[in-house]
Amino acid sequence: MLMLKIAARNLFRNTRRSVTTLGTITIGAAAVMVFGAYITYIQYGVQTNAVQQTGHLQVFRNGYFAFGTASPGAWGIDHYATVLRLIGDDQILKPLSAVVTPIQSLAGIAGNFENNTSKTFFGVGFVPSERDRMKQWDEYGTEPRGLKHSGLNDNDLSKGLAGMGLVRILGLCDRLHLDSCLPAIQPPSPPSEFAGEDPPPSTNLADLASRDKPEGDAATNVNPTIDLLAATAGGAPNVVSLQVANVEIQPFKELDDNYVGMNIGLAQDLIYGRGEHKATGIVLQLHRTEDLSAARARLLSLFKERGLDLEVRDFTDLNPQYNQIIGLFRSIFSFITLIIGIVVLFTVSNAMSMSVIERTGEIGTTRAMGVRRQGIREQFLVEGSVLGAIGATVGVFVAQLVAFSVNHAGLTWTPPGAGAPVPLRLYTNGVDALVVLTWIGLLVVSAAAALIPANRAARMPVVDALRHV
Amino acid sequence: MATQSNNPVVSLTDVFKTYKVGEVDVPAVKGVTFNIPRRRFSVIVGPSGSGKTTLLNLIGCIDRPTGGRVVVAGQDLATLTDDATSDFRAQRVGLIFQNFSLIPVFSAYENIEYPLLLLGVSAPERRRRATKMLEAVGLVDHGTQRPNQLSGGQKQRVAIARALVKDPEFVLADEPTANLDSHTGASIIELMRRMQEQYATTFVFSTHDRQLMSHADETFTIRDGVLVDHVTGATSC
């Protein structure tokens, strides 16, 4: 207590120096906390995006994740409805789960034969209502991002979604009345000597597609129709028609140029035809991410008990960019924190060194009065710590102020993994650990910075210190 | 008890102290031997550079001799560790400095209270003793003032109170009137003498102030690091 009193009073002996030092610590603390809040926002945003898309966990047939994407039909989960019930009815998983739903992945060629264009696609079939529920997941209160409601109906197999890029490539922008979509541009004509030798393959594909087309002229439909060609589980080609009811912008161009979403029934029709309908995966979305490990363990335990050859992947496996993005931002954060720590270290060390020099006579007096070397050392360590504590505490308030200003400034940006701009937010709630760690960290750095000057003060011979003028 | 009162509070035996200044050894004290009796007002006199302050530093346990033996209050200082020496100073030695050496961030009262804090004295007892001492040196109305708000004489009064508040075995004062005008110096000497008698303690101080010498019970004269004279009884002006 005595040391704290002395430390507090000594802070005001050289006000300008103390204010400068405190300013450095405050700015450092605020910078770490603001950037930490920003990274937390990024992490929550990317995680929310990933979990809305893929859920927390997905169950596949063992080996599908590594080898099955080339032929999803061959890796479907047999009797997936039974597995779905097994998961959905489990007493441990039930309270943890927000959504348990099947998906069917597929790939093939999408064609708009009115426009003589076609494009390979990656597709996913889902239960529209459950997918819409997944899109509502927002554990961290991030702003809405992406398409919240697909506009699809569980009982209507004819409608689906497409990425903006695919819509553009297939020349559907006008039909969908999309302002931000570029009109189709035809590629340059091939050299004349080759022209007309090879008729466009779309002719045959169009014939194939016409078998499953709905009645009436496509041009009269409200939604434009595309044809999807894929190989069935047995290897035969199959074609279905899909009305593009909505556009869902994907975060990456490659995906955006290839994405098709549809009712799982249509996807199963395309892949399995009249055979047994399977699902490539079962998605499990949890209420809270912190339950992920428990849910995974329970799933594996269930599958082992029932002898099911299934594997479980979490959203970080399914979205490899998640860990890359978080890792990138964390490394930047670590670097900035390190730089700030070094700046604070040298600033406090310099201030304490000056203080020791100025107070040499006083050190001699107190030592002569019976204060031990350790007492002198502790006094300067306490003073460094008090500097750190005050600077970090003010930094917390400054960070809150900055966060409040940013959060109310109406700034927007497009975060990694998102397809549309979202409001820029600095998360000051839910980052208690960051605030506490920053506060403690700066306290430790400040105390460490005082260590060398404190040792120098403690080692001074009493007589020399008393002689100092 | 009678034996203790007859024992000298300080006993120096063939004490040497040599400082190293760069590559040169500078002897400050050269084989000094003397005893300082208890409950006396003793003064070490000599010209500047004669070794007075060095002797006081050795007696006050804030420096160690390069040769010889220093026994203070029955304790051979050579046997003490650095921490034990600090504790010894805290408990048994009161110090008064030429330049007052008050702690600038403390008030007059807090400066007086500080030695008691180091000794772990309880708060009520600290308050009682510090207040009593503040009264004794006539600074009751200045207790809350910081050193920079006090005159030189007031600062030295605080320093005297600080030295005596812990009831030390003896008080060392290094030229306590050197930075004061003659009138203030005289009042400080008067105060010290009064306090020495009131508290029945031992005062040892260095000076070349003839006024101060006239109050001494014992006078040790040192020149060029050697004791050249020892007079018992007040030195005439």
XYZ file of C-alpha atoms in Angstrom:
706
model
C 0.000 0.000 0.000
C 2.833 2.317 0.942
C 4.581 1.496 -2.309
C 1.426 2.213 -4.282
C 1.064 5.549 -2.521
C 4.663 6.483 -3.267
C 4.309 5.249 -6.854
C 1.135 7.229 -7.434
C 2.685 10.407 -6.062
C 5.892 9.983 -7.988
C 3.893 9.771 -11.195
C 3.048 13.439 -10.819
C 6.570 14.630 -10.050
C 7.357 14.924 -13.737
C 3.920 15.337 -15.217
C 5.007 15.809 -18.818
C 7.081 12.647 -18.852
C 4.368 10.652 -17.103
C 1.703 11.905 -19.499
C 3.866 11.019 -22.505
C 4.535 7.552 -21.149
C 0.906 7.019 -20.208
C -0.127 8.273 -23.650
C 2.072 5.684 -25.315
C 0.666 2.894 -23.164
C -2.891 4.138 -23.688
C -2.534 4.309 -27.457
C -0.859 0.912 -27.462
C -3.590 -0.618 -25.330
C -6.338 0.959 -27.420
C -4.678 -0.155 -30.669
C -4.380 -3.749 -29.475
C -7.971 -3.806 -28.242
C -9.442 -2.108 -31.313
C -7.553 -4.394 -33.658
C -8.434 -7.359 -31.475
C -12.097 -6.328 -31.597
C -11.827 -6.060 -35.371
C -10.275 -9.517 -35.638
C -12.944 -10.924 -33.353
C -15.501 -9.387 -35.674
C -13.737 -10.965 -38.653
C -13.585 -14.315 -36.939
C -17.220 -14.235 -35.915
C -18.253 -13.017 -39.344
C -16.308 -15.667 -41.229
C -17.482 -18.328 -38.815
C -21.097 -17.205 -39.125
C -20.782 -17.301 -42.894
C -19.256 -20.764 -42.824
C -21.750 -22.171 -40.327
C -24.685 -20.705 -42.225
C -23.408 -22.373 -45.381
C -22.153 -25.724 -44.171
C -23.316 -26.087 -40.580
C -20.916 -26.928 -37.789
C -20.533 -30.580 -38.688
C -21.196 -32.722 -41.718
C -21.469 -36.467 -41.799
C -20.226 -38.307 -44.880
C -19.601 -41.841 -45.932
C -16.084 -42.610 -44.821
C -13.701 -41.498 -47.575
C -16.096 -39.146 -49.315
C -14.351 -36.022 -48.074
C -11.019 -37.089 -49.552
C -12.105 -39.005 -52.645
C -15.825 -38.720 -53.232
C -16.379 -35.308 -54.728
C -15.569 -36.579 -58.254
C -18.537 -38.951 -58.154
C -20.881 -37.899 -55.360
C -23.542 -40.354 -56.495
C -21.280 -43.279 -55.715
C -20.633 -42.019 -52.167
C -24.172 -41.409 -51.032
C -25.149 -42.451 -47.515
C -27.463 -45.466 -47.692
C -30.734 -45.099 -45.816
C -29.762 -41.591 -44.869
C -33.204 -40.954 -43.401
C -32.408 -43.517 -40.700
C -29.121 -41.790 -39.905
C -30.946 -38.479 -39.909
C -33.423 -39.794 -37.338
C -30.626 -41.351 -35.308
C -28.949 -37.947 -35.009
C -32.129 -35.933 -34.676
C -33.574 -38.105 -31.918
C -30.418 -38.554 -29.874
C -30.943 -37.193 -26.366
C -27.461 -35.672 -26.190
C -27.421 -34.134 -29.642
C -30.987 -32.935 -29.692
C -30.591 -30.019 -27.264
C -27.352 -28.980 -28.943
C -28.699 -28.997 -32.482
C -30.376 -26.153 -34.338
C -30.736 -27.927 -37.695
C -30.107 -31.499 -38.859
C -30.616 -31.795 -42.589
C -29.426 -33.818 -45.579
C -27.595 -32.468 -48.592
C -26.765 -33.899 -51.985
C -23.700 -32.614 -53.773
C -23.443 -32.891 -57.518
C -21.541 -31.574 -60.490
C -22.226 -31.467 -64.185
C -23.024 -29.095 -67.017
C -25.584 -26.321 -66.847
C -26.966 -25.085 -70.141
C -29.162 -22.252 -71.346
C -29.972 -23.497 -74.782
C -32.027 -20.492 -75.701
C -28.738 -18.656 -75.584
C -26.556 -21.543 -76.826
C -24.416 -21.356 -73.698
C -23.386 -23.973 -71.197
C -21.091 -24.150 -68.233
C -19.854 -26.744 -65.784
C -21.463 -26.353 -62.400
C -21.075 -27.428 -58.798
C -24.413 -27.988 -57.239
C -25.909 -28.762 -53.916
C -29.341 -30.064 -53.162
C -30.913 -29.149 -49.839
C -34.202 -28.936 -48.009
C -35.096 -25.269 -48.672
C -36.855 -24.565 -45.387
C -34.019 -26.088 -43.370
C -31.424 -24.257 -45.382
C -33.281 -21.027 -44.711
C -33.227 -21.869 -41.006
C -29.500 -22.452 -41.221
C -29.117 -19.008 -42.750
C -30.704 -17.503 -39.643
C -27.899 -18.793 -37.402
C -26.270 -15.788 -35.763
C -24.680 -16.789 -32.467
C -22.494 -13.682 -32.329
C -25.009 -11.100 -33.477
C -23.197 -10.288 -36.690
C -25.009 -8.288 -39.322
C -27.095 -10.178 -41.900
C -25.005 -11.246 -44.835
C -25.877 -13.078 -48.033
C -29.287 -14.403 -49.059
C -31.370 -15.061 -45.932
C -34.333 -16.626 -47.661
C -33.869 -18.723 -50.750
C -37.457 -18.192 -51.906
C -37.671 -21.921 -52.560
C -40.359 -24.281 -51.375
C -39.797 -27.776 -49.987
C -42.538 -29.163 -52.225
C -41.519 -27.421 -55.411
C -38.654 -29.291 -57.047
C -38.578 -27.111 -60.115
C -36.954 -24.009 -58.637
C -33.422 -23.330 -57.566
C -30.652 -20.791 -57.104
C -27.584 -19.891 -59.115
C -24.455 -17.876 -58.532
C -24.318 -14.434 -60.102
C -21.367 -15.512 -62.253
C -23.183 -18.541 -63.623
C -26.273 -16.458 -64.346
C -24.116 -13.972 -66.216
C -22.294 -16.640 -68.197
C -25.539 -18.341 -69.156
C -26.988 -15.016 -70.287
C -29.841 -14.866 -67.789
C -29.228 -11.371 -66.461
C -31.962 -9.698 -68.485
C -34.514 -12.356 -67.643
C -33.759 -11.993 -63.934
C -33.736 -8.182 -64.144
C -30.390 -7.926 -62.396
C -28.977 -4.412 -62.569
C -25.526 -5.380 -61.364
C -25.228 -8.223 -63.869
C -23.276 -7.592 -67.076
C -25.115 -8.452 -70.305
C -23.761 -11.439 -72.209
C -20.876 -10.790 -74.628
C -20.164 -13.352 -77.346
C -16.568 -14.600 -77.714
C -14.640 -13.630 -80.854
C -15.528 -15.768 -83.928
C -13.148 -18.664 -84.655
C -10.936 -18.430 -87.778
C -13.034 -18.876 -90.938
C -11.334 -22.119 -92.162
C -12.646 -23.964 -89.076
C -16.029 -22.333 -88.913
C -18.974 -24.644 -89.234
C -16.920 -27.900 -89.137
C -17.964 -28.831 -85.608
C -21.615 -28.263 -84.757
C -22.205 -26.965 -81.220
C -22.718 -29.787 -78.732
C -25.576 -27.901 -77.184
C -27.844 -29.144 -79.942
C -27.705 -32.691 -78.617
C -27.860 -31.545 -75.013
C -30.873 -29.421 -75.813
C -32.582 -32.438 -77.280
C -31.787 -34.419 -74.172
C -33.034 -31.644 -71.932
C -36.251 -31.161 -73.807
C -37.497 -34.530 -72.498
C -37.836 -33.225 -68.939
C -38.795 -29.650 -69.713
C -42.016 -28.346 -68.196
C -44.929 -27.749 -70.496
C -45.069 -24.492 -72.435
C -42.524 -22.078 -73.823
C -39.633 -21.276 -71.521
C -39.823 -17.633 -72.462
C -43.272 -17.402 -70.920
C -42.076 -18.673 -67.503
C -41.598 -16.078 -64.810
C -38.207 -17.615 -63.983
C -35.657 -18.506 -66.665
C -34.978 -22.210 -66.992
C -31.609 -23.899 -67.283
C -30.874 -27.524 -67.960
C -28.586 -29.508 -65.751
C -26.713 -32.510 -67.094
C -24.956 -34.856 -64.715
C -23.821 -38.445 -64.514
C -26.051 -40.682 -62.419
C -24.661 -42.957 -59.735
C -24.659 -45.670 -62.368
C -22.667 -43.514 -64.802
C -25.446 -42.749 -67.278
C -26.136 -39.146 -68.318
C -29.252 -37.552 -66.925
C -30.808 -34.148 -67.410
C -33.243 -32.073 -65.375
C -34.588 -28.576 -65.836
C -34.340 -25.930 -63.157
C -36.044 -22.593 -62.923
C -33.612 -20.025 -61.540
C -35.787 -18.389 -58.914
C -33.098 -16.403 -57.197
C -29.460 -15.418 -57.424
C -27.072 -16.061 -54.595
C -23.761 -14.278 -54.871
C -20.898 -16.509 -53.781
C -17.809 -15.191 -52.035
C -15.325 -16.459 -54.617
C -15.541 -15.936 -58.350
C -14.752 -19.554 -59.095
C -17.659 -20.661 -56.967
C -19.895 -17.841 -58.139
C -19.347 -18.904 -61.775
C -20.297 -22.498 -60.965
C -22.858 -22.512 -58.182
C -26.293 -24.049 -58.485
C -28.545 -24.689 -55.489
C -31.709 -26.712 -55.700
C -34.233 -28.740 -53.792
C -32.630 -31.976 -52.633
C -35.379 -33.950 -54.377
C -34.335 -32.562 -57.755
C -30.668 -33.216 -57.039
C -31.508 -36.797 -56.078
C -33.621 -37.200 -59.230
C -30.635 -36.082 -61.272
C -28.071 -38.277 -59.532
C -30.059 -41.372 -58.628
C -32.907 -41.269 -61.199
C -35.444 -43.867 -60.217
C -33.000 -45.698 -57.913
C -32.715 -45.353 -54.143
C -32.351 -41.738 -53.217
C -29.328 -41.142 -51.020
C -27.629 -38.069 -49.615
C -23.934 -37.264 -49.765
C -23.996 -35.601 -46.393
C -25.952 -34.805 -43.264
C -25.485 -31.303 -41.955
C -25.594 -30.613 -38.247
C -25.850 -26.990 -37.218
C -25.489 -26.376 -33.491
C -26.924 -23.610 -31.381
C -23.472 -22.798 -30.028
C -20.069 -23.357 -31.576
C -18.566 -24.250 -28.202
C -20.578 -27.496 -28.310
C -18.817 -28.616 -31.467
C -16.349 -30.987 -29.808
C -19.044 -32.600 -27.692
C -21.338 -33.025 -30.694
C -18.581 -34.514 -32.826
C -17.633 -36.948 -30.072
C -21.252 -37.998 -29.672
C -21.695 -38.511 -33.418
C -18.598 -40.680 -33.657
C -19.738 -42.633 -30.626
C -23.184 -43.180 -32.151
C -21.738 -44.336 -35.464
C -19.363 -46.687 -33.718
C -22.186 -48.163 -31.641
C -24.303 -48.732 -34.750
C -21.424 -49.933 -36.924
C -21.941 -47.118 -39.440
C -18.975 -46.385 -41.675
C -19.365 -42.617 -41.527
C -16.944 -39.771 -40.990
C -17.541 -36.370 -39.375
C -16.017 -33.127 -40.611
C -16.313 -29.743 -38.974
C -16.745 -26.376 -40.637
C -13.019 -25.672 -40.567
C -12.399 -28.823 -42.631
C -15.201 -27.886 -45.005
C -14.057 -24.263 -45.281
C -10.258 -24.435 -45.348
C -10.100 -20.696 -45.943
C -11.561 -20.221 -42.443
C -8.368 -21.196 -40.648
C -6.291 -19.401 -43.286
C -8.181 -16.147 -42.789
C -8.128 -16.414 -38.999
C -4.468 -17.419 -39.073
C -3.586 -14.463 -41.306
C -5.347 -11.956 -39.095
C -3.954 -13.501 -35.938
C -0.424 -13.318 -37.285
C -0.954 -9.634 -38.174
C -2.422 -9.099 -34.708
C 0.549 -10.838 -33.087
C 2.959 -8.717 -35.094
C 1.192 -5.469 -34.182
C 0.953 -6.527 -30.549
C 4.664 -7.341 -30.528
C 5.561 -3.951 -32.001
C 3.323 -2.162 -29.496
C 4.784 -4.226 -26.679
C 8.315 -3.248 -27.716
C 7.385 0.442 -27.994
C 5.762 0.355 -24.534
C 8.729 -1.562 -23.139
C 11.244 1.025 -24.289
C 9.068 4.005 -23.363
C 8.442 2.803 -19.823
C 12.046 1.689 -19.441
C 13.246 5.134 -20.520
C 10.838 6.886 -18.138
C 11.861 4.670 -15.238
C 15.570 5.122 -16.004
C 15.117 8.883 -15.923
C 13.210 8.555 -12.682
C 16.002 6.499 -11.100
C 18.598 9.077 -12.127
C 16.522 11.953 -10.768
C 15.796 10.156 -7.523
C 19.249 8.803 -6.799
C 19.592 10.920 -3.662
C 16.196 9.790 -2.471
C 17.165 6.172 -3.092
C 20.253 6.762 -0.930
C 18.119 8.308 1.820
C 15.609 5.495 1.941
C 18.353 2.881 1.836
C 20.124 4.704 4.679
C 16.880 4.669 6.627
C 16.759 0.902 6.357
C 14.926 0.016 3.158
C 16.417 -3.175 1.715
C 17.652 -3.479 -1.855
C 14.599 -5.583 -2.631
C 12.397 -2.794 -1.282
C 13.938 -0.330 -3.730
C 13.583 -2.825 -6.576
C 9.952 -3.458 -5.715
C 9.240 0.264 -5.474
C 10.326 0.891 -9.060
C 8.608 -2.274 -10.297
C 5.407 -1.071 -8.658
C 5.838 2.326 -10.283
C 6.281 0.712 -13.714
C 3.236 -1.451 -13.061
C 1.161 1.536 -11.961
C 2.092 3.304 -15.194
C 1.050 0.205 -17.133
C -2.178 -0.206 -15.179
C -3.272 3.411 -15.591
C -2.293 3.512 -19.274
C -4.036 0.217 -20.018
C -7.164 1.235 -18.102
C -7.421 4.503 -20.011
C -6.726 2.476 -23.162
C -9.800 0.321 -22.453
C -11.998 3.425 -22.403
C -10.340 4.871 -25.504
C -10.877 1.560 -27.306
C -14.546 1.617 -26.308
C -14.829 5.159 -27.618
C -13.165 4.260 -30.916
C -15.375 1.187 -31.252
C -18.481 3.229 -30.550
C -17.450 5.815 -33.161
C -16.677 3.212 -35.813
C -19.849 1.266 -35.100
C -21.937 4.383 -35.556
C -20.077 5.817 -38.540
C -22.009 3.720 -41.058
C -18.889 2.194 -42.611
C -19.269 -0.937 -44.723
C -16.888 -3.457 -46.208
C -16.853 -6.872 -47.835
C -15.234 -9.323 -45.433
C -13.409 -12.434 -46.562
C -15.865 -15.223 -47.297
C -18.820 -12.894 -47.847
C -20.442 -12.085 -51.138
C -21.877 -8.691 -50.246
C -20.780 -5.637 -48.230
C -21.701 -5.582 -44.559
C -21.481 -2.855 -41.918
C -18.063 -2.576 -40.305
C -18.277 -3.435 -36.645
C -15.761 -3.515 -33.821
C -16.845 -6.104 -31.294
C -16.322 -4.800 -27.820
C -18.752 -7.227 -26.285
C -17.634 -10.812 -26.014
C -13.987 -9.786 -26.063
C -13.542 -9.646 -22.296
C -10.633 -12.037 -22.502
C -8.901 -9.741 -24.999
C -9.401 -6.727 -22.725
C -8.177 -8.607 -19.670
C -5.200 -10.112 -21.499
C -4.231 -6.755 -23.027
C -4.505 -5.109 -19.641
C -2.443 -7.785 -17.922
C -0.004 -7.913 -20.839
C 0.709 -4.191 -20.693
C 1.022 -4.374 -16.933
C 3.593 -7.150 -17.276
C 5.445 -5.333 -20.071
C 5.526 -2.137 -18.010
C 6.760 -4.007 -14.954
C 9.357 -5.798 -17.086
C 10.434 -2.455 -18.543
C 11.035 -1.190 -15.013
C 13.106 -4.229 -14.096
C 16.470 -3.013 -15.380
C 16.150 0.512 -13.912
C 14.822 -1.022 -10.679
C 17.803 -3.360 -10.427
C 20.145 -0.477 -11.143
C 18.517 1.514 -8.337
C 18.641 -1.427 -5.944
C 22.320 -2.088 -6.605
C 23.447 1.488 -5.946
C 25.891 1.769 -3.051
C 24.140 3.819 -0.371
C 27.032 6.221 0.053
C 27.262 6.914 -3.695
C 23.508 7.474 -3.894
C 23.583 9.883 -0.952
C 26.427 11.818 -2.534
C 24.499 12.246 -5.777
C 23.351 15.796 -6.374
C 21.613 -2.636 32.438
C 24.433 -0.735 34.101
C 26.902 -2.687 32.000
C 25.124 -1.705 28.797
C 25.036 1.945 29.759
C 28.772 1.863 30.385
C 29.508 0.158 27.091
C 30.309 2.497 24.209
C 27.600 2.720 21.588
C 30.243 2.790 18.861
C 33.631 1.193 18.958
C 36.124 1.688 16.130
C 39.314 -0.344 16.135
C 42.081 0.450 13.666
C 39.573 1.356 10.998
C 40.690 2.081 7.455
C 38.645 3.262 4.526
C 40.135 3.708 1.092
C 38.197 4.861 -1.951
C 39.201 3.989 -5.435
C 38.999 6.978 -7.744
C 39.735 5.701 -11.221
C 43.036 3.861 -10.884
C 44.045 5.774 -7.755
C 43.470 4.634 -4.172
C 42.449 7.549 -1.986
C 42.653 6.820 1.761
C 39.923 8.649 3.686
C 40.337 7.059 7.118
C 43.709 5.710 8.255
C 43.729 3.454 11.274
C 41.243 5.285 13.507
C 40.483 3.847 16.914
C 38.023 5.368 19.394
C 34.847 4.716 21.344
C 31.748 6.863 21.473
C 29.988 6.723 24.838
C 26.238 6.285 25.193
C 23.792 9.101 25.879
C 26.265 11.806 25.053
C 26.292 14.641 22.582
C 29.419 13.730 20.643
C 30.928 15.654 17.800
C 33.490 14.755 15.169
C 35.288 17.834 13.982
C 37.876 18.497 11.348
C 38.479 20.454 8.190
C 36.833 19.593 4.879
C 38.171 16.348 3.428
C 39.480 15.175 6.797
C 37.270 12.063 6.766
C 34.404 13.148 9.060
C 31.613 12.072 6.732
C 33.397 8.816 5.944
C 33.609 8.046 9.647
C 29.927 8.839 10.117
C 29.049 6.600 7.178
C 30.997 3.765 8.753
C 29.404 4.329 12.151
C 25.962 4.629 10.564
C 26.395 1.266 8.773
C 25.892 2.803 5.360
C 29.467 2.033 4.322
C 31.912 -0.723 5.140
C 35.521 -0.262 6.183
C 38.358 -1.621 4.055
C 40.155 -2.572 7.250
C 39.634 -2.726 10.989
C 36.556 -3.395 13.071
C 33.419 -1.368 13.616
C 31.130 -2.412 16.445
C 27.886 -0.492 16.755
C 25.487 -1.090 19.639
C 27.350 -4.294 20.384
C 27.047 -5.544 16.824
C 30.141 -6.216 14.711
C 29.025 -4.809 11.352
C 31.353 -7.096 9.374
C 29.175 -10.055 10.319
C 25.973 -8.578 8.879
C 24.612 -9.265 5.428
C 23.371 -6.379 3.320
C 19.755 -7.024 4.320
C 20.667 -7.436 7.975
C 22.592 -4.164 7.823
C 19.506 -2.473 6.352
C 17.349 -3.888 9.127
C 19.926 -2.785 11.684
C 19.814 0.759 10.334
C 16.027 0.744 10.267
C 15.788 -0.327 13.894
C 18.735 1.260 15.639
C 20.167 4.195 13.714
C 18.650 7.627 13.198
C 20.187 9.738 10.453
C 20.136 13.485 9.870
C 21.636 14.790 6.656
C 23.214 18.081 5.737
C 20.781 18.563 2.858
C 17.793 17.321 4.954
C 17.019 14.475 2.498
C 13.310 14.447 3.130
C 11.178 12.408 0.775
C 9.655 15.025 -1.491
C 6.364 13.212 -2.183
C 5.603 12.896 1.521
C 4.216 15.559 3.824
C 6.149 16.517 6.958
C 3.976 14.144 8.975
C 4.459 11.295 6.509
C 8.208 11.815 6.478
C 8.224 11.408 10.248
C 5.904 8.414 10.064
C 7.928 6.661 7.338
C 10.577 4.977 9.598
C 7.760 3.518 11.678
C 6.135 2.122 8.552
C 9.419 0.410 7.711
C 9.404 -1.155 11.161
C 5.820 -2.359 10.785
C 4.485 -0.307 13.692
C 0.694 -0.351 13.918
C -1.254 2.588 12.506
C -2.543 3.979 15.850
C 0.923 3.759 17.388
C 2.460 5.403 14.320
C -0.040 8.211 14.541
C 0.621 8.720 18.247
C 4.400 8.747 17.930
C 4.572 10.819 14.742
C 2.186 13.421 16.138
C 4.105 13.580 19.396
C 7.349 14.071 17.498
C 5.803 16.696 15.272
C 4.786 18.564 18.420
C 8.236 18.112 19.920
C 9.909 19.850 16.983
C 7.254 22.580 16.897
C 5.731 21.746 13.523
C 2.191 20.717 14.439
C 0.779 23.273 12.039
C 3.015 22.144 9.192
C 2.273 18.438 9.267
C 0.490 18.376 5.937
C 3.060 20.444 4.090
C 5.449 18.911 1.618
C 9.202 19.564 1.958
C 9.158 22.127 -0.857
C 6.702 24.165 1.241
C 8.985 24.231 4.278
C 11.941 26.469 5.116
C 15.424 25.005 5.616
C 15.068 25.105 9.398
C 11.658 23.458 9.258
C 13.019 20.736 6.995
C 15.822 20.018 9.414
C 13.326 19.884 12.272
C 11.359 17.298 10.324
C 14.595 15.396 9.695
C 15.376 15.434 13.435
C 11.874 14.218 14.250
C 12.197 11.492 11.599
C 15.504 10.351 13.074
C 14.149 10.195 16.629
C 10.651 8.847 16.062
C 11.756 5.224 16.036
C 13.615 5.663 19.314
C 16.991 4.649 17.869
C 20.106 3.518 19.692
C 21.864 6.639 18.453
C 21.402 9.493 16.002
C 24.016 10.471 13.454
C 23.966 13.937 11.967
C 26.288 14.927 9.164
C 26.877 18.679 9.389
C 23.245 19.355 10.283
C 23.636 23.130 10.346
C 25.800 23.535 7.264
C 22.930 24.574 5.016
C 21.268 26.864 7.542
C 21.844 30.477 8.514
C 23.440 31.041 11.903
C 20.221 31.916 13.692
C 18.375 28.859 12.356
C 21.472 26.739 12.934
C 21.528 27.824 16.571
C 17.884 26.894 17.042
C 18.508 23.491 15.434
C 21.471 22.875 17.756
C 19.324 23.876 20.676
C 16.579 21.521 19.518
C 18.964 18.600 19.044
C 20.481 19.133 22.438
C 17.060 19.315 24.030
C 15.891 16.189 22.236
C 19.053 14.319 23.203
C 18.407 15.088 26.835
C 14.662 14.490 26.616
C 15.006 11.125 24.874
C 18.246 10.185 26.616
C 19.729 9.066 23.358
C 23.171 9.321 21.826
C 23.893 12.019 19.273
C 26.944 11.848 17.061
C 27.475 14.524 14.481
C 30.152 15.919 12.292
C 30.686 19.647 12.016
C 33.070 22.463 11.739
C 30.514 24.808 13.272
C 32.156 26.187 16.435
C 28.755 27.012 17.886
C 27.815 23.344 17.642
C 31.130 22.192 19.093
C 30.453 24.277 22.195
C 27.487 22.019 23.032
C 29.424 18.759 22.713
C 30.044 16.329 25.582
C 32.740 14.575 23.568
C 34.796 16.061 20.774
C 36.825 13.922 18.376
C 39.140 15.842 16.094
C 40.178 14.189 12.891
C 42.624 15.421 10.308
C 43.732 13.701 7.113
C 41.874 10.576 8.155
C 43.638 10.261 11.490
C 42.226 10.959 14.965
C 44.380 13.743 16.371
C 42.481 14.740 19.499
C 39.716 13.581 21.836
C 38.319 15.954 24.426
C 35.684 15.088 26.982
C 33.479 18.031 27.926
C 32.354 21.064 25.945
C 34.874 22.645 23.639
C 35.378 26.332 24.234
C 34.714 28.699 21.383
